[in-house]
PDB file of C-alpha atoms in Angstrom:
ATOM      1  CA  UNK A   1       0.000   0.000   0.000  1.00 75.00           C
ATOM      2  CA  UNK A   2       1.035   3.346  -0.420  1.00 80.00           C
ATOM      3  CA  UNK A   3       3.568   4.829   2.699  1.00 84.00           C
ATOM      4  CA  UNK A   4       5.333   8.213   3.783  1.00 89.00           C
ATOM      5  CA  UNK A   5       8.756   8.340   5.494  1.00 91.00           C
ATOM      6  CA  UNK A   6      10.405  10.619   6.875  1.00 91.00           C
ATOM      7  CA  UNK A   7      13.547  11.473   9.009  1.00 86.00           C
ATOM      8  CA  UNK A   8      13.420  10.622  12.423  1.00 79.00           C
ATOM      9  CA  UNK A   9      13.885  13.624  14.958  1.00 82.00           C
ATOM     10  CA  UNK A  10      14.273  15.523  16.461  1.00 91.00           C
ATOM     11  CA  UNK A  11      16.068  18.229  14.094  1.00 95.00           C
ATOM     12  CA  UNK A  12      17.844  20.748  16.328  1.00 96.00           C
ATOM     13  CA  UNK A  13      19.067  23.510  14.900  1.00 97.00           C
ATOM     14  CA  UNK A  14      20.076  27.189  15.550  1.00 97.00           C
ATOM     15  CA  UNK A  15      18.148  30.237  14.676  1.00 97.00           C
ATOM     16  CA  UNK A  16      18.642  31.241  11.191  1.00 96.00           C
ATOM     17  CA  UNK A  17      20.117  27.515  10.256  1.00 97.00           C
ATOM     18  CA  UNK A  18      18.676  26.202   7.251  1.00 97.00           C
ATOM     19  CA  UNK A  19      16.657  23.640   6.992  1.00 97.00           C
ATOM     20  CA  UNK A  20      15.866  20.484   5.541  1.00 97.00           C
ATOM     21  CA  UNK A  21      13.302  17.631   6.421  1.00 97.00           C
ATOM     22  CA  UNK A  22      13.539  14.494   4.374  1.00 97.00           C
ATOM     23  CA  UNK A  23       9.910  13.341   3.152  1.00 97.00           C
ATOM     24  CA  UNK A  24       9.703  10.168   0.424  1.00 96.00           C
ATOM     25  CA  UNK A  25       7.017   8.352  -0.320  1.00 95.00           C
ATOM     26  CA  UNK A  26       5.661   5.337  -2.172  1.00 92.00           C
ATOM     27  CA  UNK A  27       2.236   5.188  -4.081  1.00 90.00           C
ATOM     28  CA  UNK A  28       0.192   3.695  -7.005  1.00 84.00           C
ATOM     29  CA  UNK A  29      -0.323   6.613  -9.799  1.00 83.00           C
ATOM     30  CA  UNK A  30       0.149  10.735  -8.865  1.00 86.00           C
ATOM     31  CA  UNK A  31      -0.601  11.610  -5.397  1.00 92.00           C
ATOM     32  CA  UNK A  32      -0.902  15.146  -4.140  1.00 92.00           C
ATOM     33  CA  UNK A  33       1.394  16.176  -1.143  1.00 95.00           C
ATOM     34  CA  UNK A  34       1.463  17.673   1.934  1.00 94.00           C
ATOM     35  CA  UNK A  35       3.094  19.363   4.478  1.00 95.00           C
ATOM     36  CA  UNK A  36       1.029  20.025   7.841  1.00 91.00           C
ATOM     37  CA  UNK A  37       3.036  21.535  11.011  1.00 90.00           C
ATOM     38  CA  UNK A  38       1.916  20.534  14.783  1.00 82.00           C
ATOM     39  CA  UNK A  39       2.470  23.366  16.789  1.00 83.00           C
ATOM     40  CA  UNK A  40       2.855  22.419  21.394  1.00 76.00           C
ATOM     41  CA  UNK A  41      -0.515  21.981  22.403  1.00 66.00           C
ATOM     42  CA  UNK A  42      -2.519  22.691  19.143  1.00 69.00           C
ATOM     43  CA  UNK A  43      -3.871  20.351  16.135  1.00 68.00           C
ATOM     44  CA  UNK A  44      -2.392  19.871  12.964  1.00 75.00           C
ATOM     45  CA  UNK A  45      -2.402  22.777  10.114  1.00 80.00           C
ATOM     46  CA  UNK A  46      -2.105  22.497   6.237  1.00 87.00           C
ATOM     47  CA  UNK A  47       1.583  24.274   5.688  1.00 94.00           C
ATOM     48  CA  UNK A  48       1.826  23.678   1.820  1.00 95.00           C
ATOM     49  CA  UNK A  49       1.142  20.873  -0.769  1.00 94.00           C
ATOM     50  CA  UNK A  50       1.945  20.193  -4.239  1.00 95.00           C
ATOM     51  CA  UNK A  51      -0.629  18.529  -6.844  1.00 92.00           C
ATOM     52  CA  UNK A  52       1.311  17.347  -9.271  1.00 92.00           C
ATOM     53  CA  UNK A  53       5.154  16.810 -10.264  1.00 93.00           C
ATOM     54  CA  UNK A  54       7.842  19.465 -10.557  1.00 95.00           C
ATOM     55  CA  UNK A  55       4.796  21.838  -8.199  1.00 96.00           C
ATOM     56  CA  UNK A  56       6.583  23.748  -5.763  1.00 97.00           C
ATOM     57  CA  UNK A  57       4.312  24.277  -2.498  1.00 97.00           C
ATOM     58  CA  UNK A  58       5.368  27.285  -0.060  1.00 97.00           C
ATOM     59  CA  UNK A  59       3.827  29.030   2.707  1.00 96.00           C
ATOM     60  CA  UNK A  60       5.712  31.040   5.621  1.00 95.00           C
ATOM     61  CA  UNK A  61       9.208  31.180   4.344  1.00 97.00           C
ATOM     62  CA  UNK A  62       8.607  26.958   3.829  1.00 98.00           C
ATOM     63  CA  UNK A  63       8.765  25.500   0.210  1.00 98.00           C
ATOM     64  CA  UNK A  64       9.201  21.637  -0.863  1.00 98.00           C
ATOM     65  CA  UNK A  65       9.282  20.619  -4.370  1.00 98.00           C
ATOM     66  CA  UNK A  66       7.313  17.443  -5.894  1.00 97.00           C
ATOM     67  CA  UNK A  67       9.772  15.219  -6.979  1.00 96.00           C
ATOM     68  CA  UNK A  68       8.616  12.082  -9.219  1.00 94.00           C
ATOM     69  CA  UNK A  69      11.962  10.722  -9.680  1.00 94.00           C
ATOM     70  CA  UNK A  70      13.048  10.753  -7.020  1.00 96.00           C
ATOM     71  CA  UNK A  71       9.550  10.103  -5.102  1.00 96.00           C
ATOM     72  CA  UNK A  72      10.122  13.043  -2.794  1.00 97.00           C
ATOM     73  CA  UNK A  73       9.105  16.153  -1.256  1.00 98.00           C
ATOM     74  CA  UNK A  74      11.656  17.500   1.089  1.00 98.00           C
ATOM     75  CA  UNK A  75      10.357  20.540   3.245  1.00 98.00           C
ATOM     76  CA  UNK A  76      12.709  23.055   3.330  1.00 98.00           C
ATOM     77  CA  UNK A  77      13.297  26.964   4.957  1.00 98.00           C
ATOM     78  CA  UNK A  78      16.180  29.307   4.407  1.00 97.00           C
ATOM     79  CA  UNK A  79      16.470  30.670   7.857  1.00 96.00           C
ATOM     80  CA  UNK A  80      14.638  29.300  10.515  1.00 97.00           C
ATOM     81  CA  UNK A  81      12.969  30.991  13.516  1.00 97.00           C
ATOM     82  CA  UNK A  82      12.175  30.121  17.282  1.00 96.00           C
ATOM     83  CA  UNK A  83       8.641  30.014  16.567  1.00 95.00           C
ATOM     84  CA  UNK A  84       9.098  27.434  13.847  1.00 96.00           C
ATOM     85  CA  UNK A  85       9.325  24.608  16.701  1.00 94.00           C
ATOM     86  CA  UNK A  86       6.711  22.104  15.565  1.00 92.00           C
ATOM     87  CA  UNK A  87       6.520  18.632  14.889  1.00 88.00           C
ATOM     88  CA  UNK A  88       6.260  18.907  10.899  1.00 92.00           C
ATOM     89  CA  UNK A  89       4.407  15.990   9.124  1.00 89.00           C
ATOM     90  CA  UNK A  90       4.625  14.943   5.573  1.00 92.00           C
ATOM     91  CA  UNK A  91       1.457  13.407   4.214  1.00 90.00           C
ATOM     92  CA  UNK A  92      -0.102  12.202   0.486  1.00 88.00           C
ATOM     93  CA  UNK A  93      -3.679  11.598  -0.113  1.00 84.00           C
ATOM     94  CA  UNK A  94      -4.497   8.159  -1.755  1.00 75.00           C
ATOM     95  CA  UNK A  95      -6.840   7.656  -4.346  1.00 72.00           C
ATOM     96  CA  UNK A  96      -9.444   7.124  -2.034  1.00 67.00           C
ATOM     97  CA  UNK A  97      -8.803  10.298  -0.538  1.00 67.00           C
ATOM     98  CA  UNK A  98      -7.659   9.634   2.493  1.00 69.00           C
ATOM     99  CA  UNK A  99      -4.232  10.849   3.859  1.00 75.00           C
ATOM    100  CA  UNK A 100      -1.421   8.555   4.456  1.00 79.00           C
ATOM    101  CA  UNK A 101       0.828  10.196   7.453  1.00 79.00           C
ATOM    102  CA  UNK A 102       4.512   9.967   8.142  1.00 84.00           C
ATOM    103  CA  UNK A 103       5.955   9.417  11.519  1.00 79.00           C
ATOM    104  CA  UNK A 104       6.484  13.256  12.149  1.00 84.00           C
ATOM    105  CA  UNK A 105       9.506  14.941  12.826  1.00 90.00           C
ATOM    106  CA  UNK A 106      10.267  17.248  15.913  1.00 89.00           C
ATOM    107  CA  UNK A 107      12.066  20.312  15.098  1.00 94.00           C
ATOM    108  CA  UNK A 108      13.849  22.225  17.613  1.00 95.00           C
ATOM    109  CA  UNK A 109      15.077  25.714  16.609  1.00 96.00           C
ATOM    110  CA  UNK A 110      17.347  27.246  20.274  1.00 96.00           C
ATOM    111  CA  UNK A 111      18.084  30.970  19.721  1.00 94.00           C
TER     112      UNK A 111
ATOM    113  CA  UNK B   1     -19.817  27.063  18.040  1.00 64.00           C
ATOM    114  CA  UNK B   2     -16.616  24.629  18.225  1.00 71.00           C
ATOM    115  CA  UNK B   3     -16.435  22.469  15.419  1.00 88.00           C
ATOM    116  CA  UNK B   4     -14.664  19.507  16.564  1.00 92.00           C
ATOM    117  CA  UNK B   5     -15.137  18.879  20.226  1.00 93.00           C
ATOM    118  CA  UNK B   6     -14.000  16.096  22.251  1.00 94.00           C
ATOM    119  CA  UNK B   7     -14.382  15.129  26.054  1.00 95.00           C
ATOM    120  CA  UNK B   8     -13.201  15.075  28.570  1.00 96.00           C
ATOM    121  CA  UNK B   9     -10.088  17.178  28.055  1.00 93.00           C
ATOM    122  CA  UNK B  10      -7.994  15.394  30.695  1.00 95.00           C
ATOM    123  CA  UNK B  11      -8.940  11.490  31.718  1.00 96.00           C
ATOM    124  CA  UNK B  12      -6.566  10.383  34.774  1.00 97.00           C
ATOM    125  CA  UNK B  13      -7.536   6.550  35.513  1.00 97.00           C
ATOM    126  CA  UNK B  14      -6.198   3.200  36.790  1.00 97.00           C
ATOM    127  CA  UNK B  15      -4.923   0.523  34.365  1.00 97.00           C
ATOM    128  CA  UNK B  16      -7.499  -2.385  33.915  1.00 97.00           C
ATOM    129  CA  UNK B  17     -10.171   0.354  33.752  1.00 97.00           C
ATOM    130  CA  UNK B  18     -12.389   0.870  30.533  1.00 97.00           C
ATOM    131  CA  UNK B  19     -12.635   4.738  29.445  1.00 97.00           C
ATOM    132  CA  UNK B  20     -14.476   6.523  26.547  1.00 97.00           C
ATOM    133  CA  UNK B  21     -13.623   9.422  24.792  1.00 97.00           C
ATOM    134  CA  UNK B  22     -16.282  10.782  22.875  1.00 97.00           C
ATOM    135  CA  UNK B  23     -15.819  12.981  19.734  1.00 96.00           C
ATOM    136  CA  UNK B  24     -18.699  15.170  17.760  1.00 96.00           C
ATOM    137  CA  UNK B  25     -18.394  17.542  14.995  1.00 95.00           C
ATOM    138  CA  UNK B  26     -21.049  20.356  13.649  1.00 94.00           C
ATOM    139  CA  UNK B  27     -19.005  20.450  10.246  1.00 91.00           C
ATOM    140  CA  UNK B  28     -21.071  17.977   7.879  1.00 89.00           C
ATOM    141  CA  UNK B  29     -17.886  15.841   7.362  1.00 88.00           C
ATOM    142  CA  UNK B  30     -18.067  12.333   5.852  1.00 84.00           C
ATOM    143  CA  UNK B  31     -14.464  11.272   7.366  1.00 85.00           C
ATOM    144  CA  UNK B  32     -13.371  11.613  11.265  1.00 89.00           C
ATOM    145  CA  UNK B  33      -9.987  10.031  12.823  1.00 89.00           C
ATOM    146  CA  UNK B  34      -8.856   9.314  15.587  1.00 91.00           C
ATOM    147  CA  UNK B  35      -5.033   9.898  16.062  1.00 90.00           C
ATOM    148  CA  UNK B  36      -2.434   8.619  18.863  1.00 89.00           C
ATOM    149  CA  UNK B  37       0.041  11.201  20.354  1.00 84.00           C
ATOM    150  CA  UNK B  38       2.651   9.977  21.936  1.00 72.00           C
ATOM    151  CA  UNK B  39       5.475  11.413  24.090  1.00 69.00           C
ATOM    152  CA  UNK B  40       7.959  11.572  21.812  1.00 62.00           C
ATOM    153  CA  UNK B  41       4.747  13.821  19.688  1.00 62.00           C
ATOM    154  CA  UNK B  42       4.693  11.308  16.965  1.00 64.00           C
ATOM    155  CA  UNK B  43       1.175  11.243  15.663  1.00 70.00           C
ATOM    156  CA  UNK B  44      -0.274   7.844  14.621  1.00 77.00           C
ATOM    157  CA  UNK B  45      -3.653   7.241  13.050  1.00 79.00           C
ATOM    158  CA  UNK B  46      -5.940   4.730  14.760  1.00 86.00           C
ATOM    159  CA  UNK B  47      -9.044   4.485  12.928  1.00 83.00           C
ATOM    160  CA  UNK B  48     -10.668   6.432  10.060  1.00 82.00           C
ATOM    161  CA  UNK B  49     -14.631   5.888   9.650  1.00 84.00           C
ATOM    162  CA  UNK B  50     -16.328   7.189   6.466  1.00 79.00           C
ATOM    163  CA  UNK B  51     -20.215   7.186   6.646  1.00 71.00           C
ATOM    164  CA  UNK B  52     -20.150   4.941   9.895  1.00 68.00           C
ATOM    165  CA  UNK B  53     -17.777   2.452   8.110  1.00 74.00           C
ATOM    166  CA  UNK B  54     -14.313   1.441   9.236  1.00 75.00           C
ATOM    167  CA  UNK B  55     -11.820   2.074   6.429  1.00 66.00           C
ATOM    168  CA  UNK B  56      -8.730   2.109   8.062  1.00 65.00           C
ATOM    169  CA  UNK B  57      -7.265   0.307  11.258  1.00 67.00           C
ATOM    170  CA  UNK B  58      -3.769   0.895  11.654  1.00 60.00           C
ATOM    171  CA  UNK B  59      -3.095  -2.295  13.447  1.00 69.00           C
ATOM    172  CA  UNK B  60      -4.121  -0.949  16.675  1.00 84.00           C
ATOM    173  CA  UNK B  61      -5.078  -3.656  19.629  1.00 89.00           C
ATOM    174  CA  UNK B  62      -8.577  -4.678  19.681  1.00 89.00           C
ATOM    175  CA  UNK B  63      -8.887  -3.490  22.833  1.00 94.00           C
ATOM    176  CA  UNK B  64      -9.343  -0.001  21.212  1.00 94.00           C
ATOM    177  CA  UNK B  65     -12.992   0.063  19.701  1.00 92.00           C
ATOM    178  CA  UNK B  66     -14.261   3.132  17.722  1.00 91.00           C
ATOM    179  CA  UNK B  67     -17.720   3.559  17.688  1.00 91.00           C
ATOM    180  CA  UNK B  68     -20.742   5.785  15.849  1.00 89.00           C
ATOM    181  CA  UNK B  69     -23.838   6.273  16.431  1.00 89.00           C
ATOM    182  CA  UNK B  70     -24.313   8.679  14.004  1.00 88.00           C
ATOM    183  CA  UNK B  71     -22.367  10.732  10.887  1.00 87.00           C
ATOM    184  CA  UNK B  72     -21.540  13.748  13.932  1.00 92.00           C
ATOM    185  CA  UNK B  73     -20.172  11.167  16.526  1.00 93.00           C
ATOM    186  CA  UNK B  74     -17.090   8.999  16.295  1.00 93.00           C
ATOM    187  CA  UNK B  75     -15.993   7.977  20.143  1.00 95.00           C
ATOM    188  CA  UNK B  76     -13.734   5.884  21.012  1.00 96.00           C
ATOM    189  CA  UNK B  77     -13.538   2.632  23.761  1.00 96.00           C
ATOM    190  CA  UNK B  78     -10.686   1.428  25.425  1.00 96.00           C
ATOM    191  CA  UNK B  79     -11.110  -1.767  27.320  1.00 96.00           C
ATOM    192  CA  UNK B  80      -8.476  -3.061  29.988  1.00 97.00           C
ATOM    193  CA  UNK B  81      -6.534   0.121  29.797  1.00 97.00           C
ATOM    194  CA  UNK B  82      -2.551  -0.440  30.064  1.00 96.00           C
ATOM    195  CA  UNK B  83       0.342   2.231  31.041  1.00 95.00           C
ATOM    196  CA  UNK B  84       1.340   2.156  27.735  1.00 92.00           C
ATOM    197  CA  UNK B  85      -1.517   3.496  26.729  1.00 94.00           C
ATOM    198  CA  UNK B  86      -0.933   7.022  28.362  1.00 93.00           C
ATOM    199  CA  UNK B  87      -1.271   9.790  25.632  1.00 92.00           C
ATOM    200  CA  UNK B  88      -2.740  12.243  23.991  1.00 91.00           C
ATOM    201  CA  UNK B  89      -5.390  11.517  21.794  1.00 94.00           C
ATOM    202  CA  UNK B  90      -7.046  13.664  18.677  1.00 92.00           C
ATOM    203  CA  UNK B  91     -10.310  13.476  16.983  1.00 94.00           C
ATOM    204  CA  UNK B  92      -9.940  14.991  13.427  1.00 92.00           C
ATOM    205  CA  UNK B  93     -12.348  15.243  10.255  1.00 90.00           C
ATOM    206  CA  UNK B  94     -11.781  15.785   6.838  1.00 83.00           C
ATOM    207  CA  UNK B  95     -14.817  16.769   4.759  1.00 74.00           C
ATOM    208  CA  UNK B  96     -15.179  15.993   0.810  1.00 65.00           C
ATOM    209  CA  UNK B  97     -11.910  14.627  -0.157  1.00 60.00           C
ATOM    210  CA  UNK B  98     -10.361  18.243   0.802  1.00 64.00           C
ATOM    211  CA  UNK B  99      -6.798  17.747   2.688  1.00 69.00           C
ATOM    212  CA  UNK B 100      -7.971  20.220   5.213  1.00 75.00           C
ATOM    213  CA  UNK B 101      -8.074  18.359   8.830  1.00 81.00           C
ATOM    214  CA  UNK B 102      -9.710  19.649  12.026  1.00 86.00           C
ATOM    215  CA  UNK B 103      -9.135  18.655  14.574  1.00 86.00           C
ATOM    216  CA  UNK B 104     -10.533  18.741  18.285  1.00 89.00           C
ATOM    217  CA  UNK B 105      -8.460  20.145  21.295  1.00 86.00           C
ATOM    218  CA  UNK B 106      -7.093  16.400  22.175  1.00 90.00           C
ATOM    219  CA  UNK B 107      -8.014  14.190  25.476  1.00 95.00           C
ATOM    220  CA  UNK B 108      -4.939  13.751  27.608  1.00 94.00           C
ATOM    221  CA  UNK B 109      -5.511   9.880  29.082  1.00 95.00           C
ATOM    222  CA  UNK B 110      -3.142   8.936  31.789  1.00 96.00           C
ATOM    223  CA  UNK B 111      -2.816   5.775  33.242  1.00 96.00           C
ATOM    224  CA  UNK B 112      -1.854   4.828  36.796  1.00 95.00           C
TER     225      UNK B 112
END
């Protein structure tokens, strides 16, 4: 069936590191893609997502590219933030349309 | 009105007890979840009912049951409760096909 992986955290980095989570995924046909972030103590929000191949989703400074050949769609951010500690999910939505969820990552930004 | 609510916030019990958390939503949605939180803030889907059917069951024990009475309701059962089980737990729904989750304020279970 179709699956999401992605690194295993938790990413610590300094403020205005850059940053990279690793997101791959298997599936039958062309899924779409997402990105939701997890913020302490809240639910889970959309971030970005990408329909198709080559689509570039971004939203808050955050962009991740659809890669088919690769089957991937790393999240990435030029300069991170204190406020960007989340746990950051990568996610694809089956033909069904239901979303298949990776593990999560943790990220940890100190200032 | 809250769209996704869930109760009780915060469930503090002994382990061989049975709890229930119950989950409605005003929203119309055909899809709710129910997701695992665990310490480490990994979030795991549990179940995922569409029009009162079970589509998904992410090899959780069977002593977790889901159950719903109706399209708005989706709570969930847990028999013989462990230590293990101790988390935080999210009701979500998705409405339409549209990747856009809500999701309730969470239940924190902890168990003694």
């Amino acid at each position: 069936g179709d699956s999401v992986t992605q690194m295993e955290g938790p990413v610590t980095l300094s403020e205005e590191a850059f940053l990279t989570i690793n997101c791959t995924y298997t599936a039958t046909g062309y899924p779409s893609l997402f990105w939701y972030v997890q913020y302490p103590g809240e639910g889970l929000q959309l971030l970005l997502k990408a329909t198709k191949a080559d689509d570039k989703g971004s939203n808050k400074g955050f962009e991740a590219t659809y890669r088919k050949e690769t089957t991937s769609f790393h999240l990435e951010k030029g300069s991170v933030q204190v406020s960007d500690s989340a746990v950051y999910f990568c996610a694809l939505k089956d033909s069904n349309y239901q979303l298949i969820w990776g593990a999560g990552t943790k990220l940890i930004i100190k200032p | 009105d809250t769209a996704v609510s869930q109760t009780p916030k915060y469930l503090v019990t002994q382990m061989g007890n049975d709890k229930s958390i119950k989950c409605e939503q005003n929203l119309g949605h055909d899809t709710m979840y129910w997701y695992k939180q665990d310490s480490k803030k990994f979030l795991k889907i549990m179940f995922s009912y569409n029009n009162k059917e079970l589509i998904i069951n992410e090899t959780v024990p069977n002593r977790f049951s889901p159950k719903s009475p109706d399209k708005a309701h989706l709570n969930l059962h847990i028999n013989s409760l462990e230590l293990g089980d101790s988390a935080v737990y999210f009701c979500a729904t998705q409405g339409g096909g549209a990747e856009k989750l809500f999701f309730g304020s969470g239940t924190q279970l902890s168990v003694l």
